PDB file of C-alpha atoms in Angstrom:
ATOM      1  CA  UNK A1184     -25.028  11.523 -13.801  1.00 84.00           C
ATOM      2  CA  UNK A1185     -23.651   8.581 -15.687  1.00 92.00           C
ATOM      3  CA  UNK A1186     -22.905   5.495 -13.590  1.00 95.00           C
ATOM      4  CA  UNK A1187     -19.434   3.997 -13.959  1.00 94.00           C
ATOM      5  CA  UNK A1188     -20.813   0.490 -13.490  1.00 93.00           C
ATOM      6  CA  UNK A1189     -24.394  -0.274 -14.527  1.00 91.00           C
ATOM      7  CA  UNK A1190     -25.312  -2.690 -11.741  1.00 92.00           C
ATOM      8  CA  UNK A1191     -25.692  -1.346  -8.197  1.00 95.00           C
ATOM      9  CA  UNK A1192     -23.480  -3.051  -5.605  1.00 95.00           C
ATOM     10  CA  UNK A1193     -25.891  -4.327  -2.956  1.00 96.00           C
ATOM     11  CA  UNK A1194     -25.248  -6.528   0.038  1.00 94.00           C
ATOM     12  CA  UNK A1195     -26.690  -7.367   3.406  1.00 96.00           C
ATOM     13  CA  UNK A1196     -25.099  -8.712   6.543  1.00 95.00           C
ATOM     14  CA  UNK A1197     -25.866  -9.490  10.145  1.00 94.00           C
ATOM     15  CA  UNK A1198     -23.628  -9.639  13.169  1.00 92.00           C
ATOM     16  CA  UNK A1199     -24.606  -9.826  16.857  1.00 90.00           C
ATOM     17  CA  UNK A1200     -28.290  -8.961  16.158  1.00 91.00           C
ATOM     18  CA  UNK A1201     -27.288  -5.902  14.088  1.00 93.00           C
ATOM     19  CA  UNK A1202     -28.574  -6.075  10.510  1.00 96.00           C
ATOM     20  CA  UNK A1203     -27.074  -3.994   7.746  1.00 96.00           C
ATOM     21  CA  UNK A1204     -28.102  -3.290   4.165  1.00 96.00           C
ATOM     22  CA  UNK A1205     -25.928  -1.324   1.804  1.00 96.00           C
ATOM     23  CA  UNK A1206     -26.151  -0.135  -1.795  1.00 97.00           C
ATOM     24  CA  UNK A1207     -23.212   1.502  -3.592  1.00 96.00           C
ATOM     25  CA  UNK A1208     -22.763   2.974  -7.049  1.00 96.00           C
ATOM     26  CA  UNK A1209     -20.085   5.270  -8.452  1.00 96.00           C
ATOM     27  CA  UNK A1210     -20.862   7.852 -11.133  1.00 95.00           C
ATOM     28  CA  UNK A1211     -18.862  10.341 -13.189  1.00 93.00           C
ATOM     29  CA  UNK A1212     -19.590  13.251 -10.814  1.00 92.00           C
ATOM     30  CA  UNK A1213     -17.117  14.498  -8.206  1.00 91.00           C
ATOM     31  CA  UNK A1214     -19.269  14.802  -5.114  1.00 93.00           C
ATOM     32  CA  UNK A1215     -20.115  12.130  -2.568  1.00 94.00           C
ATOM     33  CA  UNK A1216     -23.731  11.311  -1.678  1.00 95.00           C
ATOM     34  CA  UNK A1217     -23.987   8.965   1.281  1.00 95.00           C
ATOM     35  CA  UNK A1218     -27.328   8.500   2.998  1.00 96.00           C
ATOM     36  CA  UNK A1219     -27.294   6.686   6.307  1.00 96.00           C
ATOM     37  CA  UNK A1220     -30.139   5.310   8.378  1.00 96.00           C
ATOM     38  CA  UNK A1221     -30.353   3.662  11.796  1.00 95.00           C
ATOM     39  CA  UNK A1222     -33.649   1.866  12.474  1.00 95.00           C
ATOM     40  CA  UNK A1223     -35.179   3.767   9.513  1.00 94.00           C
ATOM     41  CA  UNK A1224     -34.243   7.123  11.109  1.00 93.00           C
ATOM     42  CA  UNK A1225     -32.140   9.304   8.825  1.00 94.00           C
ATOM     43  CA  UNK A1226     -28.792  10.047  10.476  1.00 94.00           C
ATOM     44  CA  UNK A1227     -27.741  13.087   8.461  1.00 93.00           C
ATOM     45  CA  UNK A1228     -24.666  13.726  10.633  1.00 93.00           C
ATOM     46  CA  UNK A1229     -23.520  10.105  10.304  1.00 92.00           C
ATOM     47  CA  UNK A1230     -22.181   8.444  13.402  1.00 94.00           C
ATOM     48  CA  UNK A1231     -20.306   5.281  14.255  1.00 95.00           C
ATOM     49  CA  UNK A1232     -21.814   3.275  11.388  1.00 95.00           C
ATOM     50  CA  UNK A1233     -20.579   5.886   8.890  1.00 96.00           C
ATOM     51  CA  UNK A1234     -17.112   5.905  10.456  1.00 96.00           C
ATOM     52  CA  UNK A1235     -16.912   2.125  10.159  1.00 96.00           C
ATOM     53  CA  UNK A1236     -18.165   2.221   6.563  1.00 96.00           C
ATOM     54  CA  UNK A1237     -15.686   4.881   5.465  1.00 96.00           C
ATOM     55  CA  UNK A1238     -12.625   3.226   7.010  1.00 96.00           C
ATOM     56  CA  UNK A1239     -13.585  -0.240   5.738  1.00 96.00           C
ATOM     57  CA  UNK A1240     -14.267   1.085   2.222  1.00 96.00           C
ATOM     58  CA  UNK A1241     -10.874   2.786   2.091  1.00 95.00           C
ATOM     59  CA  UNK A1242      -9.069  -0.279   3.427  1.00 96.00           C
ATOM     60  CA  UNK A1243     -10.815  -2.758   1.083  1.00 96.00           C
ATOM     61  CA  UNK A1244     -10.254  -0.689  -2.073  1.00 95.00           C
ATOM     62  CA  UNK A1245      -6.606   0.029  -1.174  1.00 93.00           C
ATOM     63  CA  UNK A1246      -5.830  -3.611  -0.394  1.00 93.00           C
ATOM     64  CA  UNK A1247      -7.518  -4.826  -3.597  1.00 94.00           C
ATOM     65  CA  UNK A1248      -5.638  -2.243  -5.664  1.00 91.00           C
ATOM     66  CA  UNK A1249      -2.273  -3.169  -4.101  1.00 90.00           C
ATOM     67  CA  UNK A1250      -2.903  -6.891  -4.423  1.00 92.00           C
ATOM     68  CA  UNK A1251      -3.759  -6.560  -8.118  1.00 91.00           C
ATOM     69  CA  UNK A1252      -0.960  -4.039  -8.817  1.00 88.00           C
ATOM     70  CA  UNK A1253      -3.316  -1.229  -9.860  1.00 86.00           C
ATOM     71  CA  UNK A1254      -1.480   1.524  -7.952  1.00 85.00           C
ATOM     72  CA  UNK A1255       1.656   1.569 -10.113  1.00 81.00           C
ATOM     73  CA  UNK A1256       0.696   5.008 -11.498  1.00 74.00           C
ATOM     74  CA  UNK A1257       0.901   6.590  -8.040  1.00 76.00           C
ATOM     75  CA  UNK A1258       4.516   6.862  -7.015  1.00 72.00           C
ATOM     76  CA  UNK A1259       4.661   7.433  -3.278  1.00 70.00           C
ATOM     77  CA  UNK A1260       1.059   8.029  -2.228  1.00 72.00           C
ATOM     78  CA  UNK A1261      -1.871   5.720  -1.616  1.00 79.00           C
ATOM     79  CA  UNK A1262      -5.522   6.274  -2.299  1.00 90.00           C
ATOM     80  CA  UNK A1263      -7.181   8.340   0.400  1.00 93.00           C
ATOM     81  CA  UNK A1264     -10.788   8.072   1.489  1.00 94.00           C
ATOM     82  CA  UNK A1265     -11.785  11.232  -0.368  1.00 94.00           C
ATOM     83  CA  UNK A1266     -10.332   9.849  -3.603  1.00 94.00           C
ATOM     84  CA  UNK A1267     -12.259   6.607  -3.250  1.00 95.00           C
ATOM     85  CA  UNK A1268     -15.546   8.262  -2.259  1.00 95.00           C
ATOM     86  CA  UNK A1269     -15.404  10.738  -5.162  1.00 95.00           C
ATOM     87  CA  UNK A1270     -18.548  10.165  -7.228  1.00 95.00           C
ATOM     88  CA  UNK A1271     -19.965   7.598  -4.789  1.00 96.00           C
ATOM     89  CA  UNK A1272     -23.667   7.363  -4.087  1.00 96.00           C
ATOM     90  CA  UNK A1273     -24.422   5.044  -1.183  1.00 97.00           C
ATOM     91  CA  UNK A1274     -27.300   4.126   1.081  1.00 97.00           C
ATOM     92  CA  UNK A1275     -26.437   2.489   4.396  1.00 97.00           C
ATOM     93  CA  UNK A1276     -29.188   1.172   6.616  1.00 96.00           C
ATOM     94  CA  UNK A1277     -28.630  -0.616   9.898  1.00 96.00           C
ATOM     95  CA  UNK A1278     -31.124  -2.043  12.327  1.00 96.00           C
ATOM     96  CA  UNK A1279     -30.033  -2.491  15.919  1.00 94.00           C
ATOM     97  CA  UNK A1280     -31.843  -3.344  19.153  1.00 93.00           C
ATOM     98  CA  UNK A1281     -30.788  -0.414  21.376  1.00 91.00           C
ATOM     99  CA  UNK A1282     -29.802   2.638  19.318  1.00 93.00           C
ATOM    100  CA  UNK A1283     -28.128   5.483  21.170  1.00 93.00           C
ATOM    101  CA  UNK A1284     -28.426   8.745  19.298  1.00 93.00           C
ATOM    102  CA  UNK A1285     -26.387  11.831  20.078  1.00 90.00           C
ATOM    103  CA  UNK A1286     -28.483  14.927  20.538  1.00 82.00           C
ATOM    104  CA  UNK A1287     -32.207  15.416  20.653  1.00 86.00           C
ATOM    105  CA  UNK A1288     -32.716  15.496  16.889  1.00 87.00           C
ATOM    106  CA  UNK A1289     -31.383  11.925  16.429  1.00 87.00           C
ATOM    107  CA  UNK A1290     -29.117  12.896  13.544  1.00 91.00           C
ATOM    108  CA  UNK A1291     -26.014  11.016  14.723  1.00 93.00           C
ATOM    109  CA  UNK A1292     -25.671   7.422  15.937  1.00 93.00           C
ATOM    110  CA  UNK A1293     -23.486   6.922  18.998  1.00 92.00           C
ATOM    111  CA  UNK A1294     -23.319   3.136  19.552  1.00 92.00           C
ATOM    112  CA  UNK A1295     -19.580   2.426  19.640  1.00 92.00           C
ATOM    113  CA  UNK A1296     -19.855  -1.326  18.974  1.00 93.00           C
ATOM    114  CA  UNK A1297     -21.640  -0.686  15.653  1.00 94.00           C
ATOM    115  CA  UNK A1298     -18.443   0.640  14.051  1.00 94.00           C
ATOM    116  CA  UNK A1299     -16.617  -2.691  14.347  1.00 94.00           C
ATOM    117  CA  UNK A1300     -19.602  -4.687  13.100  1.00 95.00           C
ATOM    118  CA  UNK A1301     -20.038  -2.454  10.063  1.00 95.00           C
ATOM    119  CA  UNK A1302     -16.290  -2.654   9.338  1.00 95.00           C
ATOM    120  CA  UNK A1303     -16.271  -6.450   9.378  1.00 95.00           C
ATOM    121  CA  UNK A1304     -19.425  -6.782   7.236  1.00 95.00           C
ATOM    122  CA  UNK A1305     -18.133  -4.282   4.640  1.00 95.00           C
ATOM    123  CA  UNK A1306     -14.707  -5.968   4.637  1.00 96.00           C
ATOM    124  CA  UNK A1307     -16.208  -9.404   3.984  1.00 95.00           C
ATOM    125  CA  UNK A1308     -18.910  -8.502   1.493  1.00 95.00           C
ATOM    126  CA  UNK A1309     -17.166  -5.759  -0.501  1.00 95.00           C
ATOM    127  CA  UNK A1310     -13.864  -7.624  -0.849  1.00 95.00           C
ATOM    128  CA  UNK A1311     -15.668 -10.743  -2.108  1.00 95.00           C
ATOM    129  CA  UNK A1312     -17.697  -8.581  -4.527  1.00 95.00           C
ATOM    130  CA  UNK A1313     -14.538  -6.968  -5.915  1.00 95.00           C
ATOM    131  CA  UNK A1314     -12.895 -10.393  -6.336  1.00 95.00           C
ATOM    132  CA  UNK A1315     -15.938 -11.692  -8.222  1.00 95.00           C
ATOM    133  CA  UNK A1316     -16.312  -8.556 -10.400  1.00 94.00           C
ATOM    134  CA  UNK A1317     -12.827  -7.398 -11.443  1.00 94.00           C
ATOM    135  CA  UNK A1318     -14.142  -5.160 -14.241  1.00 94.00           C
ATOM    136  CA  UNK A1319     -16.219  -3.122 -11.775  1.00 94.00           C
ATOM    137  CA  UNK A1320     -13.269  -3.006  -9.362  1.00 94.00           C
ATOM    138  CA  UNK A1321     -10.948  -1.675 -12.091  1.00 94.00           C
ATOM    139  CA  UNK A1322     -13.440   1.048 -13.037  1.00 94.00           C
ATOM    140  CA  UNK A1323     -13.895   2.141  -9.412  1.00 94.00           C
ATOM    141  CA  UNK A1324     -10.142   2.159  -8.754  1.00 93.00           C
ATOM    142  CA  UNK A1325      -9.542   4.029 -12.025  1.00 92.00           C
ATOM    143  CA  UNK A1326     -11.953   6.746 -10.854  1.00 93.00           C
ATOM    144  CA  UNK A1327     -10.187   6.891  -7.474  1.00 93.00           C
ATOM    145  CA  UNK A1328      -6.790   7.126  -9.211  1.00 92.00           C
ATOM    146  CA  UNK A1329      -8.051  10.107 -11.210  1.00 91.00           C
ATOM    147  CA  UNK A1330      -9.103  11.760  -7.946  1.00 90.00           C
ATOM    148  CA  UNK A1331      -5.700  11.048  -6.386  1.00 90.00           C
ATOM    149  CA  UNK A1332      -3.885  12.500  -9.402  1.00 89.00           C
ATOM    150  CA  UNK A1333      -6.041  15.634  -9.258  1.00 89.00           C
ATOM    151  CA  UNK A1334      -5.388  16.002  -5.522  1.00 89.00           C
ATOM    152  CA  UNK A1335      -1.641  15.607  -6.060  1.00 88.00           C
ATOM    153  CA  UNK A1336      -1.641  18.134  -8.928  1.00 89.00           C
ATOM    154  CA  UNK A1337      -3.550  20.642  -6.783  1.00 91.00           C
ATOM    155  CA  UNK A1338      -1.057  20.182  -3.949  1.00 90.00           C
ATOM    156  CA  UNK A1339       1.907  20.765  -6.293  1.00 90.00           C
ATOM    157  CA  UNK A1340       0.280  23.868  -7.781  1.00 91.00           C
ATOM    158  CA  UNK A1341      -0.336  25.221  -4.281  1.00 92.00           C
ATOM    159  CA  UNK A1342       3.313  24.641  -3.342  1.00 90.00           C
ATOM    160  CA  UNK A1343       4.494  26.395  -6.507  1.00 87.00           C
ATOM    161  CA  UNK A1344       2.376  29.456  -5.735  1.00 85.00           C
ATOM    162  CA  UNK A1345       3.685  29.607  -2.166  1.00 82.00           C
ATOM    163  CA  UNK A1346       7.287  29.145  -3.259  1.00 80.00           C
ATOM    164  CA  UNK A1347       6.915  31.812  -5.913  1.00 75.00           C
ATOM    165  CA  UNK A1348       5.456  34.204  -3.328  1.00 68.00           C
ATOM    166  CA  UNK A1349       8.379  33.535  -0.965  1.00 63.00           C
ATOM    167  CA  UNK A1350      10.922  34.365  -3.680  1.00 64.00           C
ATOM    168  CA  UNK A1351       9.156  37.594  -4.658  1.00 63.00           C
ATOM    169  CA  UNK A1352       9.043  38.938  -1.122  1.00 59.00           C
ATOM    170  CA  UNK A1353      12.814  38.960  -0.612  1.00 58.00           C
ATOM    171  CA  UNK A1354      14.201  42.350   0.288  1.00 61.00           C
ATOM    172  CA  UNK A1355      17.188  42.128  -2.059  1.00 59.00           C
ATOM    173  CA  UNK A1356      17.442  44.342  -5.143  1.00 60.00           C
ATOM    174  CA  UNK A1357      16.479  42.775  -8.471  1.00 60.00           C
ATOM    175  CA  UNK A1358      19.899  41.587  -9.726  1.00 64.00           C
ATOM    176  CA  UNK A1359      20.992  40.168  -6.371  1.00 60.00           C
ATOM    177  CA  UNK A1360      17.698  38.288  -5.902  1.00 54.00           C
TER     178      UNK A1360
END
């Protein structure tokens, strides 16, 4: 896989005795690889820290793109989370005093307050990184725009197939149809 930007985006943050480390890099692939950890335990099913990360990532990228007028190609849609996370490889590690895992296998974090902390740290750190590195931001948003265009084209093709099927199934004879 070829990275879109050569330097890995890395930042750390701490809020209310919860420490977070995060590394992000986009590549030219189409799948998303996000690895999350809570107190060095792999949370393969995600949890509240993943929810906070995903919503903050989507909000930060969308607000940066709108502020810098990079969404002029998209007419009436905005970038969705799947578009932004296309080709993303990320590692998210948080350390917290009292982790509450869902289930016996500890594959999902359940601390509800972690979501807000992760959101605020990602908002602060990622938005300042994008402001300081506009070339990286343009590359990432360009990749997300390609994903949005592909999603929109797939939706239109699906509608055309359905509409065509609806016209064919009419019970009128050929000339009247």
